[in-house]
PDB file of C-alpha atoms in Angstrom:
ATOM      1  CA  UNK V  17      93.771 215.092 -96.440  1.00 49.00           C
ATOM      2  CA  UNK V  18      95.255 218.319 -95.038  1.00 60.00           C
ATOM      3  CA  UNK V  19      98.410 218.023 -92.956  1.00 71.00           C
ATOM      4  CA  UNK V  20      99.174 220.383 -90.096  1.00 82.00           C
ATOM      5  CA  UNK V  21     102.720 221.010 -88.928  1.00 94.00           C
ATOM      6  CA  UNK V  22     103.298 219.902 -85.344  1.00 97.00           C
ATOM      7  CA  UNK V  23     106.168 220.767 -83.027  1.00 97.00           C
ATOM      8  CA  UNK V  24     107.244 218.766 -79.986  1.00 98.00           C
ATOM      9  CA  UNK V  25     109.679 219.550 -77.183  1.00 98.00           C
ATOM     10  CA  UNK V  26     111.748 216.375 -77.038  1.00 97.00           C
ATOM     11  CA  UNK V  27     113.407 217.596 -73.831  1.00 97.00           C
ATOM     12  CA  UNK V  28     110.197 216.677 -72.016  1.00 97.00           C
ATOM     13  CA  UNK V  29     109.966 212.873 -71.669  1.00 96.00           C
ATOM     14  CA  UNK V  30     106.205 212.756 -72.135  1.00 95.00           C
ATOM     15  CA  UNK V  31     106.241 215.076 -75.123  1.00 97.00           C
ATOM     16  CA  UNK V  32     109.175 213.160 -76.589  1.00 98.00           C
ATOM     17  CA  UNK V  33     107.168 209.938 -76.604  1.00 97.00           C
ATOM     18  CA  UNK V  34     104.258 211.678 -78.329  1.00 98.00           C
ATOM     19  CA  UNK V  35     106.605 213.396 -80.768  1.00 98.00           C
ATOM     20  CA  UNK V  36     108.364 210.172 -81.746  1.00 98.00           C
ATOM     21  CA  UNK V  37     105.038 208.518 -82.514  1.00 98.00           C
ATOM     22  CA  UNK V  38     103.889 211.552 -84.525  1.00 98.00           C
ATOM     23  CA  UNK V  39     107.163 211.480 -86.462  1.00 98.00           C
ATOM     24  CA  UNK V  40     106.815 207.746 -87.132  1.00 98.00           C
ATOM     25  CA  UNK V  41     103.263 208.255 -88.435  1.00 98.00           C
ATOM     26  CA  UNK V  42     104.288 211.170 -90.665  1.00 98.00           C
ATOM     27  CA  UNK V  43     107.198 209.223 -92.146  1.00 98.00           C
ATOM     28  CA  UNK V  44     104.888 206.269 -92.822  1.00 98.00           C
ATOM     29  CA  UNK V  45     102.719 208.637 -94.889  1.00 97.00           C
ATOM     30  CA  UNK V  46     105.722 209.764 -96.977  1.00 97.00           C
ATOM     31  CA  UNK V  47     105.958 213.094 -95.188  1.00 98.00           C
ATOM     32  CA  UNK V  48     109.135 214.774 -93.912  1.00 98.00           C
ATOM     33  CA  UNK V  49     110.146 215.465 -90.327  1.00 98.00           C
ATOM     34  CA  UNK V  50     112.939 217.430 -88.647  1.00 98.00           C
ATOM     35  CA  UNK V  51     115.021 215.605 -86.056  1.00 98.00           C
ATOM     36  CA  UNK V  52     118.123 216.301 -83.956  1.00 98.00           C
ATOM     37  CA  UNK V  53     121.375 214.510 -84.749  1.00 96.00           C
ATOM     38  CA  UNK V  54     124.759 214.655 -83.066  1.00 95.00           C
ATOM     39  CA  UNK V  55     125.971 217.182 -85.635  1.00 93.00           C
ATOM     40  CA  UNK V  56     123.076 219.440 -86.670  1.00 92.00           C
ATOM     41  CA  UNK V  57     119.341 219.124 -87.205  1.00 96.00           C
ATOM     42  CA  UNK V  58     118.300 217.021 -90.165  1.00 97.00           C
ATOM     43  CA  UNK V  59     115.274 216.822 -92.427  1.00 98.00           C
ATOM     44  CA  UNK V  60     114.333 213.163 -92.735  1.00 98.00           C
ATOM     45  CA  UNK V  61     112.224 210.986 -95.012  1.00 98.00           C
ATOM     46  CA  UNK V  62     111.586 207.263 -95.487  1.00 98.00           C
ATOM     47  CA  UNK V  63     114.654 206.046 -97.382  1.00 97.00           C
ATOM     48  CA  UNK V  64     112.569 203.453 -99.234  1.00 96.00           C
ATOM     49  CA  UNK V  65     109.954 205.890-100.524  1.00 96.00           C
ATOM     50  CA  UNK V  66     110.874 207.679-103.754  1.00 96.00           C
ATOM     51  CA  UNK V  67     107.991 210.090-103.143  1.00 96.00           C
ATOM     52  CA  UNK V  68     109.232 210.944 -99.657  1.00 97.00           C
ATOM     53  CA  UNK V  69     112.823 211.479-100.833  1.00 97.00           C
ATOM     54  CA  UNK V  70     111.570 213.711-103.656  1.00 96.00           C
ATOM     55  CA  UNK V  71     109.625 215.733-101.080  1.00 97.00           C
ATOM     56  CA  UNK V  72     112.771 216.102 -98.961  1.00 98.00           C
ATOM     57  CA  UNK V  73     114.815 217.343-101.915  1.00 96.00           C
ATOM     58  CA  UNK V  74     112.060 219.755-102.934  1.00 96.00           C
ATOM     59  CA  UNK V  75     111.808 221.139 -99.385  1.00 97.00           C
ATOM     60  CA  UNK V  76     115.536 221.883 -99.469  1.00 96.00           C
ATOM     61  CA  UNK V  77     115.391 223.271-102.998  1.00 95.00           C
ATOM     62  CA  UNK V  78     117.874 220.811-104.462  1.00 92.00           C
ATOM     63  CA  UNK V  79     117.955 218.232-107.238  1.00 92.00           C
ATOM     64  CA  UNK V  80     118.688 214.528-107.528  1.00 93.00           C
ATOM     65  CA  UNK V  81     122.370 215.046-108.271  1.00 90.00           C
ATOM     66  CA  UNK V  82     123.126 215.349-104.530  1.00 91.00           C
ATOM     67  CA  UNK V  83     121.400 212.336-102.940  1.00 93.00           C
ATOM     68  CA  UNK V  84     120.932 212.360 -99.166  1.00 95.00           C
ATOM     69  CA  UNK V  85     122.841 209.983 -96.916  1.00 96.00           C
ATOM     70  CA  UNK V  86     121.022 207.345 -94.911  1.00 98.00           C
ATOM     71  CA  UNK V  87     120.989 207.168 -91.121  1.00 98.00           C
ATOM     72  CA  UNK V  88     120.692 203.751 -89.512  1.00 98.00           C
ATOM     73  CA  UNK V  89     120.096 202.805 -85.860  1.00 98.00           C
ATOM     74  CA  UNK V  90     123.043 200.430 -85.449  1.00 97.00           C
ATOM     75  CA  UNK V  91     126.032 198.978 -87.276  1.00 97.00           C
ATOM     76  CA  UNK V  92     124.243 195.636 -87.620  1.00 96.00           C
ATOM     77  CA  UNK V  93     121.943 197.271 -90.193  1.00 96.00           C
ATOM     78  CA  UNK V  94     124.899 197.911 -92.523  1.00 96.00           C
ATOM     79  CA  UNK V  95     124.867 194.534 -94.286  1.00 96.00           C
ATOM     80  CA  UNK V  96     121.192 194.831 -95.154  1.00 96.00           C
ATOM     81  CA  UNK V  97     121.875 198.003 -97.146  1.00 97.00           C
ATOM     82  CA  UNK V  98     125.442 197.644 -98.419  1.00 98.00           C
ATOM     83  CA  UNK V  99     127.179 194.943-100.462  1.00 97.00           C
ATOM     84  CA  UNK V 100     130.814 193.885-100.649  1.00 96.00           C
ATOM     85  CA  UNK V 101     131.691 195.753 -97.463  1.00 98.00           C
ATOM     86  CA  UNK V 102     135.501 195.774 -97.125  1.00 98.00           C
ATOM     87  CA  UNK V 103     137.124 194.804 -93.836  1.00 97.00           C
ATOM     88  CA  UNK V 104     138.539 198.295 -93.278  1.00 98.00           C
ATOM     89  CA  UNK V 105     135.019 199.767 -93.510  1.00 98.00           C
ATOM     90  CA  UNK V 106     133.845 197.365 -90.807  1.00 98.00           C
ATOM     91  CA  UNK V 107     136.807 198.362 -88.660  1.00 98.00           C
ATOM     92  CA  UNK V 108     135.945 202.048 -89.078  1.00 98.00           C
ATOM     93  CA  UNK V 109     132.303 201.376 -88.200  1.00 98.00           C
ATOM     94  CA  UNK V 110     133.291 199.368 -85.132  1.00 98.00           C
ATOM     95  CA  UNK V 111     135.551 202.173 -83.924  1.00 98.00           C
ATOM     96  CA  UNK V 112     133.561 205.299 -84.784  1.00 98.00           C
ATOM     97  CA  UNK V 113     129.858 204.338 -84.814  1.00 98.00           C
ATOM     98  CA  UNK V 114     127.789 205.802 -83.320  1.00 98.00           C
ATOM     99  CA  UNK V 115     129.538 208.978 -84.375  1.00 97.00           C
ATOM    100  CA  UNK V 116     130.353 211.576 -86.989  1.00 95.00           C
ATOM    101  CA  UNK V 117     131.576 209.213 -89.701  1.00 98.00           C
ATOM    102  CA  UNK V 118     129.750 208.567 -92.985  1.00 97.00           C
ATOM    103  CA  UNK V 119     130.822 205.610 -95.125  1.00 98.00           C
ATOM    104  CA  UNK V 120     130.092 205.455 -98.853  1.00 97.00           C
ATOM    105  CA  UNK V 121     129.605 201.829 -99.888  1.00 98.00           C
ATOM    106  CA  UNK V 122     128.165 199.797-102.746  1.00 97.00           C
ATOM    107  CA  UNK V 123     124.386 199.534-102.229  1.00 97.00           C
ATOM    108  CA  UNK V 124     122.692 196.161-102.098  1.00 96.00           C
ATOM    109  CA  UNK V 125     121.478 195.665-105.691  1.00 93.00           C
ATOM    110  CA  UNK V 126     118.254 194.036-104.503  1.00 91.00           C
ATOM    111  CA  UNK V 127     117.021 197.165-102.721  1.00 91.00           C
ATOM    112  CA  UNK V 128     114.117 199.003-104.343  1.00 86.00           C
ATOM    113  CA  UNK V 129     114.802 202.589-103.343  1.00 92.00           C
ATOM    114  CA  UNK V 130     115.536 205.822-105.157  1.00 93.00           C
ATOM    115  CA  UNK V 131     117.716 208.298-103.277  1.00 94.00           C
ATOM    116  CA  UNK V 132     118.724 210.186-106.411  1.00 92.00           C
ATOM    117  CA  UNK V 133     121.704 209.777-108.723  1.00 91.00           C
ATOM    118  CA  UNK V 134     123.709 207.436-106.486  1.00 90.00           C
ATOM    119  CA  UNK V 135     125.010 205.183-109.284  1.00 88.00           C
ATOM    120  CA  UNK V 136     124.889 202.145-107.100  1.00 93.00           C
ATOM    121  CA  UNK V 137     126.308 203.587-103.887  1.00 96.00           C
ATOM    122  CA  UNK V 138     124.861 204.552-100.525  1.00 97.00           C
ATOM    123  CA  UNK V 139     126.267 206.737 -97.724  1.00 97.00           C
ATOM    124  CA  UNK V 140     125.572 205.311 -94.253  1.00 98.00           C
ATOM    125  CA  UNK V 141     125.980 206.608 -90.714  1.00 98.00           C
ATOM    126  CA  UNK V 142     124.892 205.746 -87.167  1.00 98.00           C
ATOM    127  CA  UNK V 143     124.342 209.060 -85.330  1.00 98.00           C
ATOM    128  CA  UNK V 144     125.608 209.541 -81.793  1.00 97.00           C
ATOM    129  CA  UNK V 145     122.282 210.974 -80.614  1.00 97.00           C
ATOM    130  CA  UNK V 146     119.854 208.967 -78.487  1.00 97.00           C
ATOM    131  CA  UNK V 147     116.707 210.672 -79.791  1.00 98.00           C
ATOM    132  CA  UNK V 148     117.800 210.095 -83.384  1.00 98.00           C
ATOM    133  CA  UNK V 149     118.540 206.413 -82.729  1.00 98.00           C
ATOM    134  CA  UNK V 150     115.258 205.925 -80.849  1.00 98.00           C
ATOM    135  CA  UNK V 151     113.400 207.280 -83.876  1.00 98.00           C
ATOM    136  CA  UNK V 152     115.430 205.130 -86.276  1.00 98.00           C
ATOM    137  CA  UNK V 153     114.546 202.026 -84.248  1.00 98.00           C
ATOM    138  CA  UNK V 154     110.880 202.870 -84.811  1.00 98.00           C
ATOM    139  CA  UNK V 155     111.150 203.712 -88.492  1.00 98.00           C
ATOM    140  CA  UNK V 156     114.127 201.911 -89.972  1.00 97.00           C
ATOM    141  CA  UNK V 157     116.657 203.669 -92.246  1.00 98.00           C
ATOM    142  CA  UNK V 158     115.954 207.315 -93.002  1.00 98.00           C
ATOM    143  CA  UNK V 159     117.254 209.557 -95.768  1.00 98.00           C
ATOM    144  CA  UNK V 160     118.528 212.616 -93.897  1.00 97.00           C
ATOM    145  CA  UNK V 161     120.013 215.906 -95.020  1.00 95.00           C
ATOM    146  CA  UNK V 162     120.705 219.087 -93.079  1.00 94.00           C
ATOM    147  CA  UNK V 163     117.499 220.890 -92.110  1.00 96.00           C
ATOM    148  CA  UNK V 164     117.897 224.030 -94.181  1.00 96.00           C
ATOM    149  CA  UNK V 165     117.281 225.427 -97.616  1.00 96.00           C
ATOM    150  CA  UNK V 166     120.165 224.825 -99.985  1.00 93.00           C
ATOM    151  CA  UNK V 167     122.750 227.580 -99.664  1.00 92.00           C
ATOM    152  CA  UNK V 168     121.572 228.634 -96.199  1.00 93.00           C
ATOM    153  CA  UNK V 169     123.179 227.833 -92.826  1.00 91.00           C
ATOM    154  CA  UNK V 170     122.331 224.447 -91.355  1.00 90.00           C
ATOM    155  CA  UNK V 171     119.876 224.643 -88.475  1.00 94.00           C
ATOM    156  CA  UNK V 172     121.188 224.103 -84.941  1.00 94.00           C
ATOM    157  CA  UNK V 173     117.673 223.972 -83.443  1.00 97.00           C
ATOM    158  CA  UNK V 174     114.277 222.797 -84.683  1.00 98.00           C
ATOM    159  CA  UNK V 175     113.070 226.398 -84.428  1.00 97.00           C
ATOM    160  CA  UNK V 176     115.826 227.512 -86.818  1.00 97.00           C
ATOM    161  CA  UNK V 177     114.835 224.688 -89.174  1.00 98.00           C
ATOM    162  CA  UNK V 178     111.181 225.807 -89.089  1.00 98.00           C
ATOM    163  CA  UNK V 179     112.227 229.335 -90.061  1.00 97.00           C
ATOM    164  CA  UNK V 180     113.627 227.904 -93.317  1.00 97.00           C
ATOM    165  CA  UNK V 181     111.447 224.889 -94.057  1.00 98.00           C
ATOM    166  CA  UNK V 182     108.107 225.922 -92.541  1.00 97.00           C
ATOM    167  CA  UNK V 183     105.121 223.733 -93.366  1.00 96.00           C
ATOM    168  CA  UNK V 184     106.969 221.632 -95.933  1.00 96.00           C
ATOM    169  CA  UNK V 185     107.782 219.522 -92.859  1.00 98.00           C
ATOM    170  CA  UNK V 186     105.032 217.837 -90.859  1.00 98.00           C
ATOM    171  CA  UNK V 187     106.759 217.173 -87.517  1.00 98.00           C
ATOM    172  CA  UNK V 188     109.546 219.058 -85.744  1.00 98.00           C
ATOM    173  CA  UNK V 189     111.348 217.488 -82.779  1.00 98.00           C
ATOM    174  CA  UNK V 190     113.046 220.179 -80.691  1.00 98.00           C
ATOM    175  CA  UNK V 191     115.863 218.926 -78.451  1.00 98.00           C
ATOM    176  CA  UNK V 192     117.888 222.088 -77.925  1.00 97.00           C
ATOM    177  CA  UNK V 193     121.042 223.222 -79.741  1.00 96.00           C
ATOM    178  CA  UNK V 194     123.035 220.731 -81.812  1.00 94.00           C
ATOM    179  CA  UNK V 195     125.773 219.886 -81.412  1.00 92.00           C
ATOM    180  CA  UNK V 196     125.397 219.878 -77.647  1.00 89.00           C
ATOM    181  CA  UNK V 197     128.934 221.225 -77.321  1.00 85.00           C
ATOM    182  CA  UNK V 198     131.769 222.237 -79.587  1.00 81.00           C
ATOM    183  CA  UNK V 199     131.716 223.484 -83.159  1.00 80.00           C
ATOM    184  CA  UNK V 200     128.977 222.526 -85.599  1.00 76.00           C
ATOM    185  CA  UNK V 201     131.003 220.177 -87.778  1.00 82.00           C
ATOM    186  CA  UNK V 202     129.435 217.618 -90.040  1.00 86.00           C
ATOM    187  CA  UNK V 203     130.506 214.018 -90.311  1.00 93.00           C
ATOM    188  CA  UNK V 204     133.723 213.068 -92.044  1.00 96.00           C
ATOM    189  CA  UNK V 205     132.856 211.179 -95.236  1.00 97.00           C
ATOM    190  CA  UNK V 206     134.983 208.328 -96.573  1.00 98.00           C
ATOM    191  CA  UNK V 207     134.514 206.647 -99.941  1.00 98.00           C
ATOM    192  CA  UNK V 208     134.967 202.969 -99.176  1.00 98.00           C
ATOM    193  CA  UNK V 209     134.293 201.917-102.768  1.00 97.00           C
ATOM    194  CA  UNK V 210     137.805 203.060-103.705  1.00 97.00           C
ATOM    195  CA  UNK V 211     141.082 201.221-103.173  1.00 94.00           C
ATOM    196  CA  UNK V 212     142.684 202.658-101.157  1.00 97.00           C
ATOM    197  CA  UNK V 213     139.760 204.437 -99.466  1.00 98.00           C
ATOM    198  CA  UNK V 214     139.644 208.215 -99.585  1.00 98.00           C
ATOM    199  CA  UNK V 215     138.226 211.063 -97.514  1.00 98.00           C
ATOM    200  CA  UNK V 216     135.826 213.039 -99.683  1.00 96.00           C
ATOM    201  CA  UNK V 217     134.689 215.490 -97.043  1.00 94.00           C
ATOM    202  CA  UNK V 218     136.540 216.614 -93.947  1.00 94.00           C
ATOM    203  CA  UNK V 219     134.560 216.864 -90.754  1.00 92.00           C
ATOM    204  CA  UNK V 220     134.392 216.151 -87.063  1.00 91.00           C
ATOM    205  CA  UNK V 221     136.797 213.190 -87.157  1.00 95.00           C
ATOM    206  CA  UNK V 222     140.383 214.085 -87.979  1.00 95.00           C
ATOM    207  CA  UNK V 223     142.432 212.360 -90.650  1.00 97.00           C
ATOM    208  CA  UNK V 224     145.059 211.423 -88.039  1.00 96.00           C
ATOM    209  CA  UNK V 225     142.471 209.652 -85.897  1.00 97.00           C
ATOM    210  CA  UNK V 226     141.043 207.751 -88.864  1.00 98.00           C
ATOM    211  CA  UNK V 227     144.502 206.657 -90.041  1.00 98.00           C
ATOM    212  CA  UNK V 228     145.096 204.934 -86.714  1.00 97.00           C
ATOM    213  CA  UNK V 229     142.486 202.426 -87.924  1.00 98.00           C
ATOM    214  CA  UNK V 230     143.159 202.605 -91.683  1.00 98.00           C
ATOM    215  CA  UNK V 231     146.770 203.733 -92.294  1.00 97.00           C
ATOM    216  CA  UNK V 232     146.372 203.632 -96.085  1.00 97.00           C
ATOM    217  CA  UNK V 233     143.505 206.154 -96.060  1.00 98.00           C
ATOM    218  CA  UNK V 234     144.013 208.948 -98.603  1.00 98.00           C
ATOM    219  CA  UNK V 235     143.194 212.537 -97.733  1.00 97.00           C
ATOM    220  CA  UNK V 236     140.770 214.745 -99.656  1.00 95.00           C
ATOM    221  CA  UNK V 237     143.512 215.558-102.180  1.00 95.00           C
ATOM    222  CA  UNK V 238     144.168 211.861-102.794  1.00 96.00           C
ATOM    223  CA  UNK V 239     147.447 211.904-100.848  1.00 96.00           C
ATOM    224  CA  UNK V 240     148.637 209.100 -98.513  1.00 96.00           C
ATOM    225  CA  UNK V 241     150.055 209.490 -95.035  1.00 94.00           C
ATOM    226  CA  UNK V 242     153.483 211.153 -95.549  1.00 92.00           C
ATOM    227  CA  UNK V 243     155.097 208.538 -93.290  1.00 86.00           C
ATOM    228  CA  UNK V 244     153.814 205.717 -95.504  1.00 84.00           C
ATOM    229  CA  UNK V 245     154.763 207.567 -98.684  1.00 75.00           C
ATOM    230  CA  UNK V 246     158.307 208.056 -97.374  1.00 79.00           C
ATOM    231  CA  UNK V 247     158.603 204.386 -96.435  1.00 76.00           C
ATOM    232  CA  UNK V 248     157.478 203.350 -99.919  1.00 72.00           C
ATOM    233  CA  UNK V 249     159.814 205.747-101.740  1.00 67.00           C
ATOM    234  CA  UNK V 250     162.767 204.132-103.572  1.00 67.00           C
ATOM    235  CA  UNK V 251     166.125 204.420-101.838  1.00 62.00           C
ATOM    236  CA  UNK V 252     168.794 206.669-103.272  1.00 56.00           C
ATOM    237  CA  UNK V 253     170.750 204.930-106.011  1.00 56.00           C
ATOM    238  CA  UNK V 254     167.974 202.509-106.901  1.00 53.00           C
ATOM    239  CA  UNK V 255     165.908 202.554-110.052  1.00 50.00           C
ATOM    240  CA  UNK V 256     163.066 205.037-109.993  1.00 47.00           C
ATOM    241  CA  UNK V 257     159.741 203.551-108.974  1.00 40.00           C
ATOM    242  CA  UNK V 258     157.485 202.957-111.982  1.00 40.00           C
ATOM    243  CA  UNK V 259     154.832 205.552-112.686  1.00 40.00           C
ATOM    244  CA  UNK V 260     151.447 204.283-111.506  1.00 33.00           C
ATOM    245  CA  UNK V 261     149.887 205.223-114.813  1.00 32.00           C
ATOM    246  CA  UNK V 262     152.350 202.908-116.589  1.00 31.00           C
ATOM    247  CA  UNK V 263     152.366 200.148-114.011  1.00 31.00           C
ATOM    248  CA  UNK V 264     150.488 196.915-114.535  1.00 30.00           C
ATOM    249  CA  UNK V 265     149.663 197.111-110.838  1.00 32.00           C
ATOM    250  CA  UNK V 266     147.861 200.404-111.285  1.00 31.00           C
ATOM    251  CA  UNK V 267     144.342 198.989-111.551  1.00 31.00           C
ATOM    252  CA  UNK V 268     143.497 199.608-107.919  1.00 29.00           C
ATOM    253  CA  UNK V 269     144.815 203.144-108.146  1.00 32.00           C
ATOM    254  CA  UNK V 270     142.893 203.726-111.322  1.00 30.00           C
ATOM    255  CA  UNK V 271     139.509 203.985-109.717  1.00 34.00           C
ATOM    256  CA  UNK V 272     141.045 206.052-106.959  1.00 33.00           C
ATOM    257  CA  UNK V 273     142.219 208.741-109.327  1.00 34.00           C
ATOM    258  CA  UNK V 274     139.189 208.718-111.579  1.00 36.00           C
ATOM    259  CA  UNK V 275     136.513 208.286-108.960  1.00 43.00           C
ATOM    260  CA  UNK V 276     138.210 210.393-106.344  1.00 40.00           C
ATOM    261  CA  UNK V 277     138.495 213.303-108.723  1.00 41.00           C
ATOM    262  CA  UNK V 278     134.808 212.890-109.505  1.00 43.00           C
ATOM    263  CA  UNK V 279     133.997 213.029-105.807  1.00 42.00           C
ATOM    264  CA  UNK V 280     136.354 215.945-105.277  1.00 42.00           C
ATOM    265  CA  UNK V 281     134.832 217.884-108.136  1.00 40.00           C
ATOM    266  CA  UNK V 282     131.343 217.246-106.840  1.00 38.00           C
ATOM    267  CA  UNK V 283     132.292 218.125-103.303  1.00 38.00           C
ATOM    268  CA  UNK V 284     133.919 221.362-104.357  1.00 38.00           C
ATOM    269  CA  UNK V 285     131.137 222.332-106.719  1.00 36.00           C
ATOM    270  CA  UNK V 286     128.582 221.725-103.984  1.00 35.00           C
ATOM    271  CA  UNK V 287     130.634 223.750-101.561  1.00 35.00           C
ATOM    272  CA  UNK V 288     131.468 220.662 -99.532  1.00 34.00           C
ATOM    273  CA  UNK V 289     130.529 221.040 -96.073  1.00 33.00           C
ATOM    274  CA  UNK V 290     127.863 222.267 -93.984  1.00 36.00           C
ATOM    275  CA  UNK V 291     129.618 220.762 -91.161  1.00 34.00           C
ATOM    276  CA  UNK V 292     132.788 222.682 -91.714  1.00 31.00           C
ATOM    277  CA  UNK V 293     130.906 225.864 -92.491  1.00 33.00           C
ATOM    278  CA  UNK V 294     128.988 225.660 -89.275  1.00 35.00           C
ATOM    279  CA  UNK V 295     126.121 224.046 -91.032  1.00 38.00           C
ATOM    280  CA  UNK V 296     125.766 220.379 -90.651  1.00 39.00           C
ATOM    281  CA  UNK V 297     125.898 217.588 -92.908  1.00 42.00           C
ATOM    282  CA  UNK V 298     123.854 215.262 -90.863  1.00 45.00           C
ATOM    283  CA  UNK V 299     124.074 212.090 -92.742  1.00 41.00           C
ATOM    284  CA  UNK V 300     123.651 211.199 -96.179  1.00 38.00           C
ATOM    285  CA  UNK V 301     125.535 211.724 -99.168  1.00 48.00           C
ATOM    286  CA  UNK V 302     126.319 215.325 -98.809  1.00 45.00           C
ATOM    287  CA  UNK V 303     129.923 215.828 -99.654  1.00 39.00           C
ATOM    288  CA  UNK V 304     132.165 214.488 -96.913  1.00 36.00           C
ATOM    289  CA  UNK V 305     134.345 216.258 -94.443  1.00 33.00           C
ATOM    290  CA  UNK V 306     138.016 215.940 -93.785  1.00 32.00           C
ATOM    291  CA  UNK V 307     140.653 217.878 -91.914  1.00 32.00           C
ATOM    292  CA  UNK V 308     141.067 220.425 -94.597  1.00 30.00           C
ATOM    293  CA  UNK V 309     137.660 220.062 -96.025  1.00 30.00           C
ATOM    294  CA  UNK V 310     137.227 220.633 -99.685  1.00 28.00           C
ATOM    295  CA  UNK V 311     134.599 223.172-100.548  1.00 27.00           C
ATOM    296  CA  UNK V 312     131.278 221.609 -99.742  1.00 34.00           C
ATOM    297  CA  UNK V 313     127.759 222.867 -99.930  1.00 35.00           C
ATOM    298  CA  UNK V 314     127.244 224.283 -96.473  1.00 33.00           C
ATOM    299  CA  UNK V 315     123.810 222.864 -96.521  1.00 37.00           C
ATOM    300  CA  UNK V 316     124.884 219.420 -97.382  1.00 43.00           C
ATOM    301  CA  UNK V 317     126.383 218.191 -94.220  1.00 47.00           C
ATOM    302  CA  UNK V 318     126.093 214.525 -94.687  1.00 45.00           C
ATOM    303  CA  UNK V 319     124.872 214.125 -98.120  1.00 50.00           C
ATOM    304  CA  UNK V 320     126.554 211.845-100.554  1.00 50.00           C
ATOM    305  CA  UNK V 321     129.106 213.511-102.820  1.00 53.00           C
ATOM    306  CA  UNK V 322     128.191 213.119-106.448  1.00 47.00           C
ATOM    307  CA  UNK V 323     128.399 209.369-106.844  1.00 47.00           C
ATOM    308  CA  UNK V 324     130.673 207.662-109.240  1.00 48.00           C
ATOM    309  CA  UNK V 325     129.455 205.172-111.763  1.00 44.00           C
ATOM    310  CA  UNK V 326     129.874 201.874-109.947  1.00 41.00           C
ATOM    311  CA  UNK V 327     129.539 199.968-113.220  1.00 39.00           C
ATOM    312  CA  UNK V 328     132.242 201.881-115.057  1.00 37.00           C
ATOM    313  CA  UNK V 329     135.576 200.211-115.690  1.00 34.00           C
ATOM    314  CA  UNK V 330     138.377 201.825-113.725  1.00 36.00           C
ATOM    315  CA  UNK V 331     140.663 203.896-115.900  1.00 35.00           C
ATOM    316  CA  UNK V 332     144.433 203.841-115.539  1.00 34.00           C
ATOM    317  CA  UNK V 333     145.706 205.783-112.565  1.00 33.00           C
ATOM    318  CA  UNK V 334     146.067 209.434-113.529  1.00 32.00           C
ATOM    319  CA  UNK V 335     148.182 210.541-110.613  1.00 32.00           C
ATOM    320  CA  UNK V 336     148.706 214.245-111.033  1.00 32.00           C
ATOM    321  CA  UNK V 337     147.692 214.070-114.670  1.00 32.00           C
ATOM    322  CA  UNK V 338     144.384 214.877-116.304  1.00 29.00           C
ATOM    323  CA  UNK V 339     142.206 213.501-113.530  1.00 28.00           C
ATOM    324  CA  UNK V 340     144.078 215.334-110.823  1.00 31.00           C
ATOM    325  CA  UNK V 341     143.981 218.559-112.780  1.00 29.00           C
ATOM    326  CA  UNK V 342     140.243 218.245-113.425  1.00 27.00           C
ATOM    327  CA  UNK V 343     139.610 217.742-109.718  1.00 28.00           C
ATOM    328  CA  UNK V 344     141.516 220.896-108.830  1.00 27.00           C
ATOM    329  CA  UNK V 345     139.851 222.881-111.569  1.00 26.00           C
ATOM    330  CA  UNK V 346     136.319 221.858-110.624  1.00 26.00           C
TER     331      UNK V 346
END
């Protein structure tokens, strides 16, 4: 069966209704669509169809090593897709969803999906865009990446997305420029599988704002809030605090150093942020954003940073040792 690309003006209520139904039908047939989000336009596919996700990655010209994030219609969907969700992640979701915040969590092991090389994680976000959420209510979770070819600027309109993706996409929903106002920043991405959690891509939400909810949040360089670090520092005249790498209490920090450096390396190698580069990282696992965003693929606004191996045993905390050096060198 031959498929013909269709474009709909979602600013017209009647055409929006027709466009949403056309998008739903295309997604059900494992085809890709382009949709507006609150950050930039995204190319979307059924998150539970390996064929559809492969089509999305091929349309962008990218491989499985940078899996797309998943957009969901509401926070209540989180528990169906993620396991072992920490309390701080729920607090972040309650405060910033819908919005430009992507949370990397352990995926439910029972799910039969293939987003790429996620190694047991999934990046989730609820977009602050009514059209996007209306579509998600019709379709369920969607794998979404910025609507552009890899290495090119993220599209701020459906027309701009068509110029890059053409007939590899079946339905385009045009809703005018995205974001509606302000700079085209992607979502801030936080790895919630680490203890303490860490920003892996800077974006629309500032580190200061996020730390109001989660004070222990590490920045993209793996550093804590200076105020907390100062409070934890040993007083003058006392014995020096033990090195984390030598401490028996370093297990929690171990995965932070090892996994965070993996994320950092992936984010920097991908060029971490479409959002920060004016391209978007709609929602997925594109490298995250932070205040001082690490280099991120400008076309990977919300894609998942290269996932860590969720089954690997955490190594001792490396601090500024080998792991820290490898992250900076990547």
